[in-house]
Amino acid sequence: MEGKKKNISMAVIKRLPKYQRYLGELLKNDVDRISSKELSERIGFTASQIRQDLNCFGDFGQQGYGYNVKDLYNEINGILGLTGEYKTIIIGAGNIGQAIANYTRFERLGFSLNGIFDTNPKLVGMKIRDVEIDDIDNLGDYLAHNEIDIAIICVPRNSAQRVSNILVEGGVKGIWNFAPVDLIVPKDVTVENVHLSESLMTLSYLLKNKDLEDQE
Amino acid sequence: MEGKKKNISMAVIKRLPKYQRYLGELLKNDVDRISSKELSERIGFTASQIRQDLNCFGDFGQQGYGYNVKDLYNEINGILGLTGEYKTIIIGAGNIGQAIANYTRFERLGFSLNGIFDTNPKLVGMKIRDVEIDDIDNLGDYLAHNEIDIAIICVPRNSAQRVSNILVEGGVKGIWNFAPVDLIVPKDVTVENVHLSESLMTLSYLLKNKDLEDQE
């Protein structure tokens, strides 16, 4: 199975969280097993797409039985790296930063909130869900004493690269970036962007060109 | 040019907002023209990719001159449908809803905030940036009297489909969906999802499999 992993495309990887979400819902509803056809009807991918995707990671389906929901859910969690705990910090306690800090769903997925940093003296010292907002000037020192897996950048675009540099220097290997800039980081650091404006512009484009997209 | 548009792939469309962002920055810095090579160095796509992308929409480049930044910026804004105004409302004034409501960048792109709706009596009547939060029970009636282009769904997953149905019935054609569900809507309604958990899971996967992704 390890050997198989190497050829997984980003397209498959991007679909995995959707499998995780749907299987999680099936589990909650006490569904034990499901065929690729039934899963297809729920999730909206074709049955052959589903079989092909899940085959990338090993043999989960059984002819005439379908998939064992719990096994498949656990396996996908494992593949996604959701079996352990990630220590996260948030940089920037503005609107988006506070929203992320308050979003308990992430904690349930294994992402714990360990620190929040901001420059604004009015925010420093305040608490969000038991985590006190610290001055961003202390970030470098904090990272020297705390191993953090993921930093969530929610600062304005002009400060994002500077913050990113401090994080990288402090040994952070994963950055979830909400600032509308493309960060420059060393090769061993992974950045996942959430560019909200770009998403909104895509919606705008699709609305204006609805007639052209209907064939999709 | 109209004829050309029909074959534009989603991959190109998804890159357009990035062009818009970089060209906007160039404009701010008073850059008049730029070659595909220089643009490539900034934006990170290859020069041939850039020429190919922009050719989908017409002939913007001139041999030996490069692109006129302002013309290209305006043209891309036009293609993205960013030349007019979109009337938007937010459903759900929780963490994410409030963050979006407070994000003035969207207004500058032409997305005006016209209403906010929530079920929580503690929130109803409060104001965010001069917009009073209204009771979600009034949403259907509001839509009967106001033409809204885009509704931003920020309610919990269990209420999202119900809210979506009200919006569709009220004539809304564009939905920006932050709830972690896949909405079922008629064909003439466009949904753009921002599934934050999925983005975080992708980051988790990439962190766990960094060694396998290095070739990318």
JSON list of C-alpha atoms in Angstrom, two decimals, chain A residues 2-214:
[
{"chain": "A", "resi": 2, "resn": "GLU", "atom": "CA", "xyz": [2.81, 2.40, 0.80]},
{"chain": "A", "resi": 3, "resn": "GLY", "atom": "CA", "xyz": [4.04, 1.95, -2.73]},
{"chain": "A", "resi": 4, "resn": "LYS", "atom": "CA", "xyz": [0.68, 2.87, -4.18]},
{"chain": "A", "resi": 5, "resn": "LYS", "atom": "CA", "xyz": [0.53, 6.21, -2.39]},
{"chain": "A", "resi": 6, "resn": "LYS", "atom": "CA", "xyz": [3.25, 7.82, -4.45]},
{"chain": "A", "resi": 7, "resn": "ASN", "atom": "CA", "xyz": [1.14, 8.34, -7.55]},
{"chain": "A", "resi": 8, "resn": "ILE", "atom": "CA", "xyz": [-1.85, 9.98, -5.93]},
{"chain": "A", "resi": 9, "resn": "SER", "atom": "CA", "xyz": [-2.81, 13.11, -7.80]},
{"chain": "A", "resi": 10, "resn": "MET", "atom": "CA", "xyz": [-3.86, 16.37, -6.15]},
{"chain": "A", "resi": 11, "resn": "ALA", "atom": "CA", "xyz": [-7.30, 15.84, -7.72]},
{"chain": "A", "resi": 12, "resn": "VAL", "atom": "CA", "xyz": [-7.80, 12.64, -5.70]},
{"chain": "A", "resi": 13, "resn": "ILE", "atom": "CA", "xyz": [-6.38, 14.24, -2.55]},
{"chain": "A", "resi": 14, "resn": "LYS", "atom": "CA", "xyz": [-8.80, 17.15, -2.87]},
{"chain": "A", "resi": 15, "resn": "ARG", "atom": "CA", "xyz": [-11.70, 14.69, -3.00]},
{"chain": "A", "resi": 16, "resn": "LEU", "atom": "CA", "xyz": [-10.67, 12.78, 0.14]},
{"chain": "A", "resi": 17, "resn": "PRO", "atom": "CA", "xyz": [-12.10, 15.27, 2.65]},
{"chain": "A", "resi": 18, "resn": "LYS", "atom": "CA", "xyz": [-15.43, 14.94, 0.90]},
{"chain": "A", "resi": 19, "resn": "TYR", "atom": "CA", "xyz": [-15.33, 11.17, 1.32]},
{"chain": "A", "resi": 20, "resn": "GLN", "atom": "CA", "xyz": [-14.40, 11.72, 4.95]},
{"chain": "A", "resi": 21, "resn": "ARG", "atom": "CA", "xyz": [-17.37, 14.02, 5.47]},
{"chain": "A", "resi": 22, "resn": "TYR", "atom": "CA", "xyz": [-19.93, 11.73, 3.82]},
{"chain": "A", "resi": 23, "resn": "LEU", "atom": "CA", "xyz": [-18.63, 8.59, 5.52]},
{"chain": "A", "resi": 24, "resn": "GLY", "atom": "CA", "xyz": [-18.71, 10.42, 8.86]},
{"chain": "A", "resi": 25, "resn": "GLU", "atom": "CA", "xyz": [-22.37, 11.23, 8.26]},
{"chain": "A", "resi": 26, "resn": "LEU", "atom": "CA", "xyz": [-23.14, 7.61, 7.33]},
{"chain": "A", "resi": 27, "resn": "LEU", "atom": "CA", "xyz": [-21.44, 6.45, 10.53]},
{"chain": "A", "resi": 28, "resn": "LYS", "atom": "CA", "xyz": [-23.52, 8.87, 12.59]},
{"chain": "A", "resi": 29, "resn": "ASN", "atom": "CA", "xyz": [-26.62, 7.40, 10.99]},
{"chain": "A", "resi": 30, "resn": "ASP", "atom": "CA", "xyz": [-25.46, 3.86, 11.86]},
{"chain": "A", "resi": 31, "resn": "VAL", "atom": "CA", "xyz": [-24.92, 2.76, 8.28]},
{"chain": "A", "resi": 32, "resn": "ASP", "atom": "CA", "xyz": [-22.54, -0.24, 8.32]},
{"chain": "A", "resi": 33, "resn": "ARG", "atom": "CA", "xyz": [-21.80, -0.71, 4.66]},
{"chain": "A", "resi": 34, "resn": "ILE", "atom": "CA", "xyz": [-22.42, 0.99, 1.37]},
{"chain": "A", "resi": 35, "resn": "SER", "atom": "CA", "xyz": [-21.92, 0.14, -2.29]},
{"chain": "A", "resi": 36, "resn": "SER", "atom": "CA", "xyz": [-19.98, 2.44, -4.58]},
{"chain": "A", "resi": 37, "resn": "LYS", "atom": "CA", "xyz": [-23.29, 3.00, -6.40]},
{"chain": "A", "resi": 38, "resn": "GLU", "atom": "CA", "xyz": [-25.10, 4.19, -3.26]},
{"chain": "A", "resi": 39, "resn": "LEU", "atom": "CA", "xyz": [-22.11, 6.28, -2.21]},
{"chain": "A", "resi": 40, "resn": "SER", "atom": "CA", "xyz": [-22.09, 7.75, -5.72]},
{"chain": "A", "resi": 41, "resn": "GLU", "atom": "CA", "xyz": [-25.73, 8.84, -5.42]},
{"chain": "A", "resi": 42, "resn": "ARG", "atom": "CA", "xyz": [-24.99, 10.67, -2.19]},
{"chain": "A", "resi": 43, "resn": "ILE", "atom": "CA", "xyz": [-21.63, 12.20, -2.92]},
{"chain": "A", "resi": 44, "resn": "GLY", "atom": "CA", "xyz": [-22.16, 13.04, -6.59]},
{"chain": "A", "resi": 45, "resn": "PHE", "atom": "CA", "xyz": [-19.03, 11.37, -8.03]},
{"chain": "A", "resi": 46, "resn": "THR", "atom": "CA", "xyz": [-19.56, 8.46, -10.42]},
{"chain": "A", "resi": 47, "resn": "ALA", "atom": "CA", "xyz": [-19.32, 4.94, -8.98]},
{"chain": "A", "resi": 48, "resn": "SER", "atom": "CA", "xyz": [-16.33, 4.19, -11.18]},
{"chain": "A", "resi": 49, "resn": "GLN", "atom": "CA", "xyz": [-14.63, 7.39, -9.99]},
{"chain": "A", "resi": 50, "resn": "ILE", "atom": "CA", "xyz": [-15.18, 6.29, -6.41]},
{"chain": "A", "resi": 51, "resn": "ARG", "atom": "CA", "xyz": [-13.77, 2.80, -7.02]},
{"chain": "A", "resi": 52, "resn": "GLN", "atom": "CA", "xyz": [-10.80, 4.31, -8.80]},
{"chain": "A", "resi": 53, "resn": "ASP", "atom": "CA", "xyz": [-10.13, 6.91, -6.07]},
{"chain": "A", "resi": 54, "resn": "LEU", "atom": "CA", "xyz": [-10.34, 4.42, -3.21]},
{"chain": "A", "resi": 55, "resn": "ASN", "atom": "CA", "xyz": [-8.21, 1.89, -5.07]},
{"chain": "A", "resi": 56, "resn": "CYS", "atom": "CA", "xyz": [-5.33, 4.36, -4.88]},
{"chain": "A", "resi": 57, "resn": "PHE", "atom": "CA", "xyz": [-5.06, 3.58, -1.20]},
{"chain": "A", "resi": 58, "resn": "GLY", "atom": "CA", "xyz": [-5.72, -0.15, -1.07]},
{"chain": "A", "resi": 59, "resn": "ASP", "atom": "CA", "xyz": [-8.50, -2.68, -1.46]},
{"chain": "A", "resi": 60, "resn": "PHE", "atom": "CA", "xyz": [-11.45, -1.56, 0.60]},
{"chain": "A", "resi": 61, "resn": "GLY", "atom": "CA", "xyz": [-14.39, -2.75, -1.43]},
{"chain": "A", "resi": 62, "resn": "GLN", "atom": "CA", "xyz": [-15.62, -6.34, -1.56]},
{"chain": "A", "resi": 63, "resn": "GLN", "atom": "CA", "xyz": [-17.49, -7.63, -4.57]},
{"chain": "A", "resi": 64, "resn": "GLY", "atom": "CA", "xyz": [-21.18, -7.91, -3.71]},
{"chain": "A", "resi": 65, "resn": "TYR", "atom": "CA", "xyz": [-20.72, -6.41, -0.26]},
{"chain": "A", "resi": 66, "resn": "GLY", "atom": "CA", "xyz": [-19.62, -2.87, -0.87]},
{"chain": "A", "resi": 67, "resn": "TYR", "atom": "CA", "xyz": [-17.54, -0.84, 1.52]},
{"chain": "A", "resi": 68, "resn": "ASN", "atom": "CA", "xyz": [-17.42, -1.25, 5.27]},
{"chain": "A", "resi": 69, "resn": "VAL", "atom": "CA", "xyz": [-18.21, 2.34, 6.28]},
{"chain": "A", "resi": 70, "resn": "LYS", "atom": "CA", "xyz": [-16.30, 2.37, 9.56]},
{"chain": "A", "resi": 71, "resn": "ASP", "atom": "CA", "xyz": [-13.15, 0.77, 8.12]},
{"chain": "A", "resi": 72, "resn": "LEU", "atom": "CA", "xyz": [-13.16, 3.08, 5.14]},
{"chain": "A", "resi": 73, "resn": "TYR", "atom": "CA", "xyz": [-13.77, 6.14, 7.36]},
{"chain": "A", "resi": 74, "resn": "ASN", "atom": "CA", "xyz": [-10.90, 5.19, 9.64]},
{"chain": "A", "resi": 75, "resn": "GLU", "atom": "CA", "xyz": [-8.63, 4.46, 6.72]},
{"chain": "A", "resi": 76, "resn": "ILE", "atom": "CA", "xyz": [-9.35, 7.79, 5.08]},
{"chain": "A", "resi": 77, "resn": "ASN", "atom": "CA", "xyz": [-8.80, 9.57, 8.39]},
{"chain": "A", "resi": 78, "resn": "GLY", "atom": "CA", "xyz": [-5.45, 7.82, 8.54]},
{"chain": "A", "resi": 79, "resn": "ILE", "atom": "CA", "xyz": [-4.56, 8.81, 5.01]},
{"chain": "A", "resi": 80, "resn": "LEU", "atom": "CA", "xyz": [-5.54, 12.42, 5.72]},
{"chain": "A", "resi": 81, "resn": "GLY", "atom": "CA", "xyz": [-3.39, 12.38, 8.83]},
{"chain": "A", "resi": 82, "resn": "LEU", "atom": "CA", "xyz": [-6.37, 12.97, 11.10]},
{"chain": "A", "resi": 83, "resn": "THR", "atom": "CA", "xyz": [-5.52, 10.28, 13.62]},
{"chain": "A", "resi": 84, "resn": "GLY", "atom": "CA", "xyz": [-3.28, 12.37, 15.83]},
{"chain": "A", "resi": 85, "resn": "GLU", "atom": "CA", "xyz": [-3.35, 15.89, 17.18]},
{"chain": "A", "resi": 86, "resn": "TYR", "atom": "CA", "xyz": [-2.09, 19.02, 15.46]},
{"chain": "A", "resi": 87, "resn": "LYS", "atom": "CA", "xyz": [-1.01, 21.94, 17.58]},
{"chain": "A", "resi": 88, "resn": "THR", "atom": "CA", "xyz": [-2.10, 25.16, 15.92]},
{"chain": "A", "resi": 89, "resn": "ILE", "atom": "CA", "xyz": [-1.75, 28.88, 16.56]},
{"chain": "A", "resi": 90, "resn": "ILE", "atom": "CA", "xyz": [-3.59, 31.78, 14.97]},
{"chain": "A", "resi": 91, "resn": "ILE", "atom": "CA", "xyz": [-1.76, 34.94, 13.91]},
{"chain": "A", "resi": 92, "resn": "GLY", "atom": "CA", "xyz": [-4.12, 37.88, 13.63]},
{"chain": "A", "resi": 93, "resn": "ALA", "atom": "CA", "xyz": [-7.17, 38.09, 15.89]},
{"chain": "A", "resi": 94, "resn": "GLY", "atom": "CA", "xyz": [-9.30, 40.20, 13.56]},
{"chain": "A", "resi": 95, "resn": "ASN", "atom": "CA", "xyz": [-12.57, 39.06, 12.02]},
{"chain": "A", "resi": 96, "resn": "ILE", "atom": "CA", "xyz": [-11.36, 35.93, 10.30]},
{"chain": "A", "resi": 97, "resn": "GLY", "atom": "CA", "xyz": [-8.91, 35.01, 13.07]},
{"chain": "A", "resi": 98, "resn": "GLN", "atom": "CA", "xyz": [-11.61, 35.20, 15.72]},
{"chain": "A", "resi": 99, "resn": "ALA", "atom": "CA", "xyz": [-14.03, 33.23, 13.56]},
{"chain": "A", "resi": 100, "resn": "ILE", "atom": "CA", "xyz": [-11.49, 30.43, 13.12]},
{"chain": "A", "resi": 101, "resn": "ALA", "atom": "CA", "xyz": [-10.64, 30.49, 16.83]},
{"chain": "A", "resi": 102, "resn": "ASN", "atom": "CA", "xyz": [-14.30, 30.07, 17.70]},
{"chain": "A", "resi": 103, "resn": "TYR", "atom": "CA", "xyz": [-14.91, 27.28, 15.21]},
{"chain": "A", "resi": 104, "resn": "THR", "atom": "CA", "xyz": [-14.95, 24.20, 17.44]},
{"chain": "A", "resi": 105, "resn": "ARG", "atom": "CA", "xyz": [-15.33, 21.82, 14.52]},
{"chain": "A", "resi": 106, "resn": "PHE", "atom": "CA", "xyz": [-11.59, 21.99, 13.91]},
{"chain": "A", "resi": 107, "resn": "GLU", "atom": "CA", "xyz": [-10.86, 20.85, 17.45]},
{"chain": "A", "resi": 108, "resn": "ARG", "atom": "CA", "xyz": [-13.06, 17.80, 16.89]},
{"chain": "A", "resi": 109, "resn": "LEU", "atom": "CA", "xyz": [-10.96, 16.96, 13.82]},
{"chain": "A", "resi": 110, "resn": "GLY", "atom": "CA", "xyz": [-7.83, 17.00, 15.98]},
{"chain": "A", "resi": 111, "resn": "PHE", "atom": "CA", "xyz": [-6.60, 20.56, 15.53]},
{"chain": "A", "resi": 112, "resn": "SER", "atom": "CA", "xyz": [-6.07, 22.12, 18.94]},
{"chain": "A", "resi": 113, "resn": "LEU", "atom": "CA", "xyz": [-5.78, 25.87, 19.40]},
{"chain": "A", "resi": 114, "resn": "ASN", "atom": "CA", "xyz": [-2.66, 26.63, 21.42]},
{"chain": "A", "resi": 115, "resn": "GLY", "atom": "CA", "xyz": [-2.08, 30.32, 20.92]},
{"chain": "A", "resi": 116, "resn": "ILE", "atom": "CA", "xyz": [-3.36, 33.51, 19.31]},
{"chain": "A", "resi": 117, "resn": "PHE", "atom": "CA", "xyz": [-1.19, 36.48, 18.44]},
{"chain": "A", "resi": 118, "resn": "ASP", "atom": "CA", "xyz": [-2.00, 40.03, 17.42]},
{"chain": "A", "resi": 119, "resn": "THR", "atom": "CA", "xyz": [-0.40, 43.46, 17.26]},
{"chain": "A", "resi": 120, "resn": "ASN", "atom": "CA", "xyz": [-3.42, 45.37, 18.52]},
{"chain": "A", "resi": 121, "resn": "PRO", "atom": "CA", "xyz": [-2.94, 46.36, 22.21]},
{"chain": "A", "resi": 122, "resn": "LYS", "atom": "CA", "xyz": [-6.74, 46.40, 22.60]},
{"chain": "A", "resi": 123, "resn": "LEU", "atom": "CA", "xyz": [-6.87, 42.69, 21.75]},
{"chain": "A", "resi": 124, "resn": "VAL", "atom": "CA", "xyz": [-3.74, 41.50, 23.56]},
{"chain": "A", "resi": 125, "resn": "GLY", "atom": "CA", "xyz": [-4.73, 39.99, 26.91]},
{"chain": "A", "resi": 126, "resn": "MET", "atom": "CA", "xyz": [-8.28, 39.19, 25.80]},
{"chain": "A", "resi": 127, "resn": "LYS", "atom": "CA", "xyz": [-9.32, 35.55, 25.76]},
{"chain": "A", "resi": 128, "resn": "ILE", "atom": "CA", "xyz": [-10.97, 33.50, 23.04]},
{"chain": "A", "resi": 129, "resn": "ARG", "atom": "CA", "xyz": [-12.08, 30.08, 24.25]},
{"chain": "A", "resi": 130, "resn": "ASP", "atom": "CA", "xyz": [-9.59, 30.09, 27.15]},
{"chain": "A", "resi": 131, "resn": "VAL", "atom": "CA", "xyz": [-6.70, 31.08, 24.92]},
{"chain": "A", "resi": 132, "resn": "GLU", "atom": "CA", "xyz": [-5.22, 34.47, 25.77]},
{"chain": "A", "resi": 133, "resn": "ILE", "atom": "CA", "xyz": [-4.23, 36.70, 22.85]},
{"chain": "A", "resi": 134, "resn": "ASP", "atom": "CA", "xyz": [-0.50, 37.36, 23.03]},
{"chain": "A", "resi": 135, "resn": "ASP", "atom": "CA", "xyz": [1.54, 40.17, 21.54]},
{"chain": "A", "resi": 136, "resn": "ILE", "atom": "CA", "xyz": [2.93, 39.24, 18.13]},
{"chain": "A", "resi": 137, "resn": "ASP", "atom": "CA", "xyz": [6.32, 40.49, 19.31]},
{"chain": "A", "resi": 138, "resn": "ASN", "atom": "CA", "xyz": [6.44, 37.39, 21.50]},
{"chain": "A", "resi": 139, "resn": "LEU", "atom": "CA", "xyz": [5.80, 35.00, 18.60]},
{"chain": "A", "resi": 140, "resn": "GLY", "atom": "CA", "xyz": [9.45, 34.15, 17.89]},
{"chain": "A", "resi": 141, "resn": "ASP", "atom": "CA", "xyz": [10.11, 33.47, 21.54]},
{"chain": "A", "resi": 142, "resn": "TYR", "atom": "CA", "xyz": [6.94, 31.40, 21.85]},
{"chain": "A", "resi": 143, "resn": "LEU", "atom": "CA", "xyz": [7.97, 29.22, 18.91]},
{"chain": "A", "resi": 144, "resn": "ALA", "atom": "CA", "xyz": [11.39, 28.67, 20.45]},
{"chain": "A", "resi": 145, "resn": "HIS", "atom": "CA", "xyz": [9.67, 27.04, 23.44]},
{"chain": "A", "resi": 146, "resn": "ASN", "atom": "CA", "xyz": [6.61, 25.40, 21.84]},
{"chain": "A", "resi": 147, "resn": "GLU", "atom": "CA", "xyz": [6.43, 22.95, 18.97]},
{"chain": "A", "resi": 148, "resn": "ILE", "atom": "CA", "xyz": [3.63, 24.07, 16.67]},
{"chain": "A", "resi": 149, "resn": "ASP", "atom": "CA", "xyz": [2.47, 22.05, 13.68]},
{"chain": "A", "resi": 150, "resn": "ILE", "atom": "CA", "xyz": [0.23, 24.54, 11.91]},
{"chain": "A", "resi": 151, "resn": "ALA", "atom": "CA", "xyz": [0.05, 28.33, 11.98]},
{"chain": "A", "resi": 152, "resn": "ILE", "atom": "CA", "xyz": [-3.07, 30.03, 10.68]},
{"chain": "A", "resi": 153, "resn": "ILE", "atom": "CA", "xyz": [-2.26, 33.39, 9.13]},
{"chain": "A", "resi": 154, "resn": "CYS", "atom": "CA", "xyz": [-5.15, 35.87, 9.39]},
{"chain": "A", "resi": 155, "resn": "VAL", "atom": "CA", "xyz": [-3.22, 39.15, 9.24]},
{"chain": "A", "resi": 156, "resn": "PRO", "atom": "CA", "xyz": [-3.59, 41.85, 6.55]},
{"chain": "A", "resi": 157, "resn": "ARG", "atom": "CA", "xyz": [-1.80, 41.20, 3.28]},
{"chain": "A", "resi": 158, "resn": "ASN", "atom": "CA", "xyz": [1.00, 43.65, 4.01]},
{"chain": "A", "resi": 159, "resn": "SER", "atom": "CA", "xyz": [2.13, 41.80, 7.14]},
{"chain": "A", "resi": 160, "resn": "ALA", "atom": "CA", "xyz": [1.61, 38.23, 5.93]},
{"chain": "A", "resi": 161, "resn": "GLN", "atom": "CA", "xyz": [5.06, 37.57, 4.47]},
{"chain": "A", "resi": 162, "resn": "ARG", "atom": "CA", "xyz": [6.79, 39.04, 7.54]},
{"chain": "A", "resi": 163, "resn": "VAL", "atom": "CA", "xyz": [4.70, 36.83, 9.83]},
{"chain": "A", "resi": 164, "resn": "SER", "atom": "CA", "xyz": [5.39, 33.84, 7.60]},
{"chain": "A", "resi": 165, "resn": "ASN", "atom": "CA", "xyz": [9.15, 34.43, 7.90]},
{"chain": "A", "resi": 166, "resn": "ILE", "atom": "CA", "xyz": [8.94, 34.42, 11.71]},
{"chain": "A", "resi": 167, "resn": "LEU", "atom": "CA", "xyz": [6.92, 31.20, 11.61]},
{"chain": "A", "resi": 168, "resn": "VAL", "atom": "CA", "xyz": [9.35, 29.47, 9.27]},
{"chain": "A", "resi": 169, "resn": "GLU", "atom": "CA", "xyz": [12.30, 30.57, 11.38]},
{"chain": "A", "resi": 170, "resn": "GLY", "atom": "CA", "xyz": [10.48, 29.19, 14.41]},
{"chain": "A", "resi": 171, "resn": "GLY", "atom": "CA", "xyz": [10.21, 25.76, 12.80]},
{"chain": "A", "resi": 172, "resn": "VAL", "atom": "CA", "xyz": [6.54, 25.74, 11.73]},
{"chain": "A", "resi": 173, "resn": "LYS", "atom": "CA", "xyz": [6.07, 23.36, 8.79]},
{"chain": "A", "resi": 174, "resn": "GLY", "atom": "CA", "xyz": [2.41, 23.95, 7.98]},
{"chain": "A", "resi": 175, "resn": "ILE", "atom": "CA", "xyz": [0.74, 27.27, 7.19]},
{"chain": "A", "resi": 176, "resn": "TRP", "atom": "CA", "xyz": [-2.97, 27.79, 6.59]},
{"chain": "A", "resi": 177, "resn": "ASN", "atom": "CA", "xyz": [-3.01, 31.17, 4.90]},
{"chain": "A", "resi": 178, "resn": "PHE", "atom": "CA", "xyz": [-6.07, 33.43, 4.76]},
{"chain": "A", "resi": 179, "resn": "ALA", "atom": "CA", "xyz": [-4.16, 36.55, 3.67]},
{"chain": "A", "resi": 180, "resn": "PRO", "atom": "CA", "xyz": [-4.64, 37.41, -0.02]},
{"chain": "A", "resi": 181, "resn": "VAL", "atom": "CA", "xyz": [-0.98, 36.93, -0.93]},
{"chain": "A", "resi": 182, "resn": "ASP", "atom": "CA", "xyz": [1.14, 34.05, -2.16]},
{"chain": "A", "resi": 183, "resn": "LEU", "atom": "CA", "xyz": [3.69, 33.41, 0.55]},
{"chain": "A", "resi": 184, "resn": "ILE", "atom": "CA", "xyz": [7.29, 32.61, -0.27]},
{"chain": "A", "resi": 185, "resn": "VAL", "atom": "CA", "xyz": [8.46, 29.74, 1.94]},
{"chain": "A", "resi": 186, "resn": "PRO", "atom": "CA", "xyz": [11.20, 27.10, 1.88]},
{"chain": "A", "resi": 187, "resn": "LYS", "atom": "CA", "xyz": [10.47, 23.78, 0.21]},
{"chain": "A", "resi": 188, "resn": "ASP", "atom": "CA", "xyz": [9.91, 21.90, 3.44]},
{"chain": "A", "resi": 189, "resn": "VAL", "atom": "CA", "xyz": [7.05, 24.18, 4.48]},
{"chain": "A", "resi": 190, "resn": "THR", "atom": "CA", "xyz": [3.53, 23.48, 3.22]},
{"chain": "A", "resi": 191, "resn": "VAL", "atom": "CA", "xyz": [1.10, 26.33, 2.57]},
{"chain": "A", "resi": 192, "resn": "GLU", "atom": "CA", "xyz": [-2.61, 25.83, 2.00]},
{"chain": "A", "resi": 193, "resn": "ASN", "atom": "CA", "xyz": [-4.36, 29.01, 0.92]},
{"chain": "A", "resi": 194, "resn": "VAL", "atom": "CA", "xyz": [-7.92, 30.11, 1.54]},
{"chain": "A", "resi": 195, "resn": "HIS", "atom": "CA", "xyz": [-8.29, 33.09, -0.76]},
{"chain": "A", "resi": 196, "resn": "LEU", "atom": "CA", "xyz": [-11.84, 34.22, -0.13]},
{"chain": "A", "resi": 197, "resn": "SER", "atom": "CA", "xyz": [-11.81, 37.04, -2.68]},
{"chain": "A", "resi": 198, "resn": "GLU", "atom": "CA", "xyz": [-10.76, 34.58, -5.38]},
{"chain": "A", "resi": 199, "resn": "SER", "atom": "CA", "xyz": [-13.63, 32.29, -4.47]},
{"chain": "A", "resi": 200, "resn": "LEU", "atom": "CA", "xyz": [-16.06, 35.22, -4.65]},
{"chain": "A", "resi": 201, "resn": "MET", "atom": "CA", "xyz": [-14.66, 36.26, -8.04]},
{"chain": "A", "resi": 202, "resn": "THR", "atom": "CA", "xyz": [-15.13, 32.71, -9.34]},
{"chain": "A", "resi": 203, "resn": "LEU", "atom": "CA", "xyz": [-18.77, 32.90, -8.26]},
{"chain": "A", "resi": 204, "resn": "SER", "atom": "CA", "xyz": [-19.07, 36.27, -10.01]},
{"chain": "A", "resi": 205, "resn": "TYR", "atom": "CA", "xyz": [-17.62, 34.82, -13.20]},
{"chain": "A", "resi": 206, "resn": "LEU", "atom": "CA", "xyz": [-19.91, 31.80, -13.13]},
{"chain": "A", "resi": 207, "resn": "LEU", "atom": "CA", "xyz": [-22.96, 33.99, -12.54]},
{"chain": "A", "resi": 208, "resn": "LYS", "atom": "CA", "xyz": [-22.10, 36.20, -15.50]},
{"chain": "A", "resi": 209, "resn": "ASN", "atom": "CA", "xyz": [-21.40, 33.23, -17.74]},
{"chain": "A", "resi": 210, "resn": "LYS", "atom": "CA", "xyz": [-24.07, 30.86, -16.51]},
{"chain": "A", "resi": 211, "resn": "ASP", "atom": "CA", "xyz": [-25.33, 30.11, -20.01]},
{"chain": "A", "resi": 212, "resn": "LEU", "atom": "CA", "xyz": [-21.87, 28.99, -21.09]},
{"chain": "A", "resi": 213, "resn": "GLU", "atom": "CA", "xyz": [-21.34, 26.69, -18.13]},
{"chain": "A", "resi": 214, "resn": "ASP", "atom": "CA", "xyz": [-24.56, 24.76, -18.36]}
]
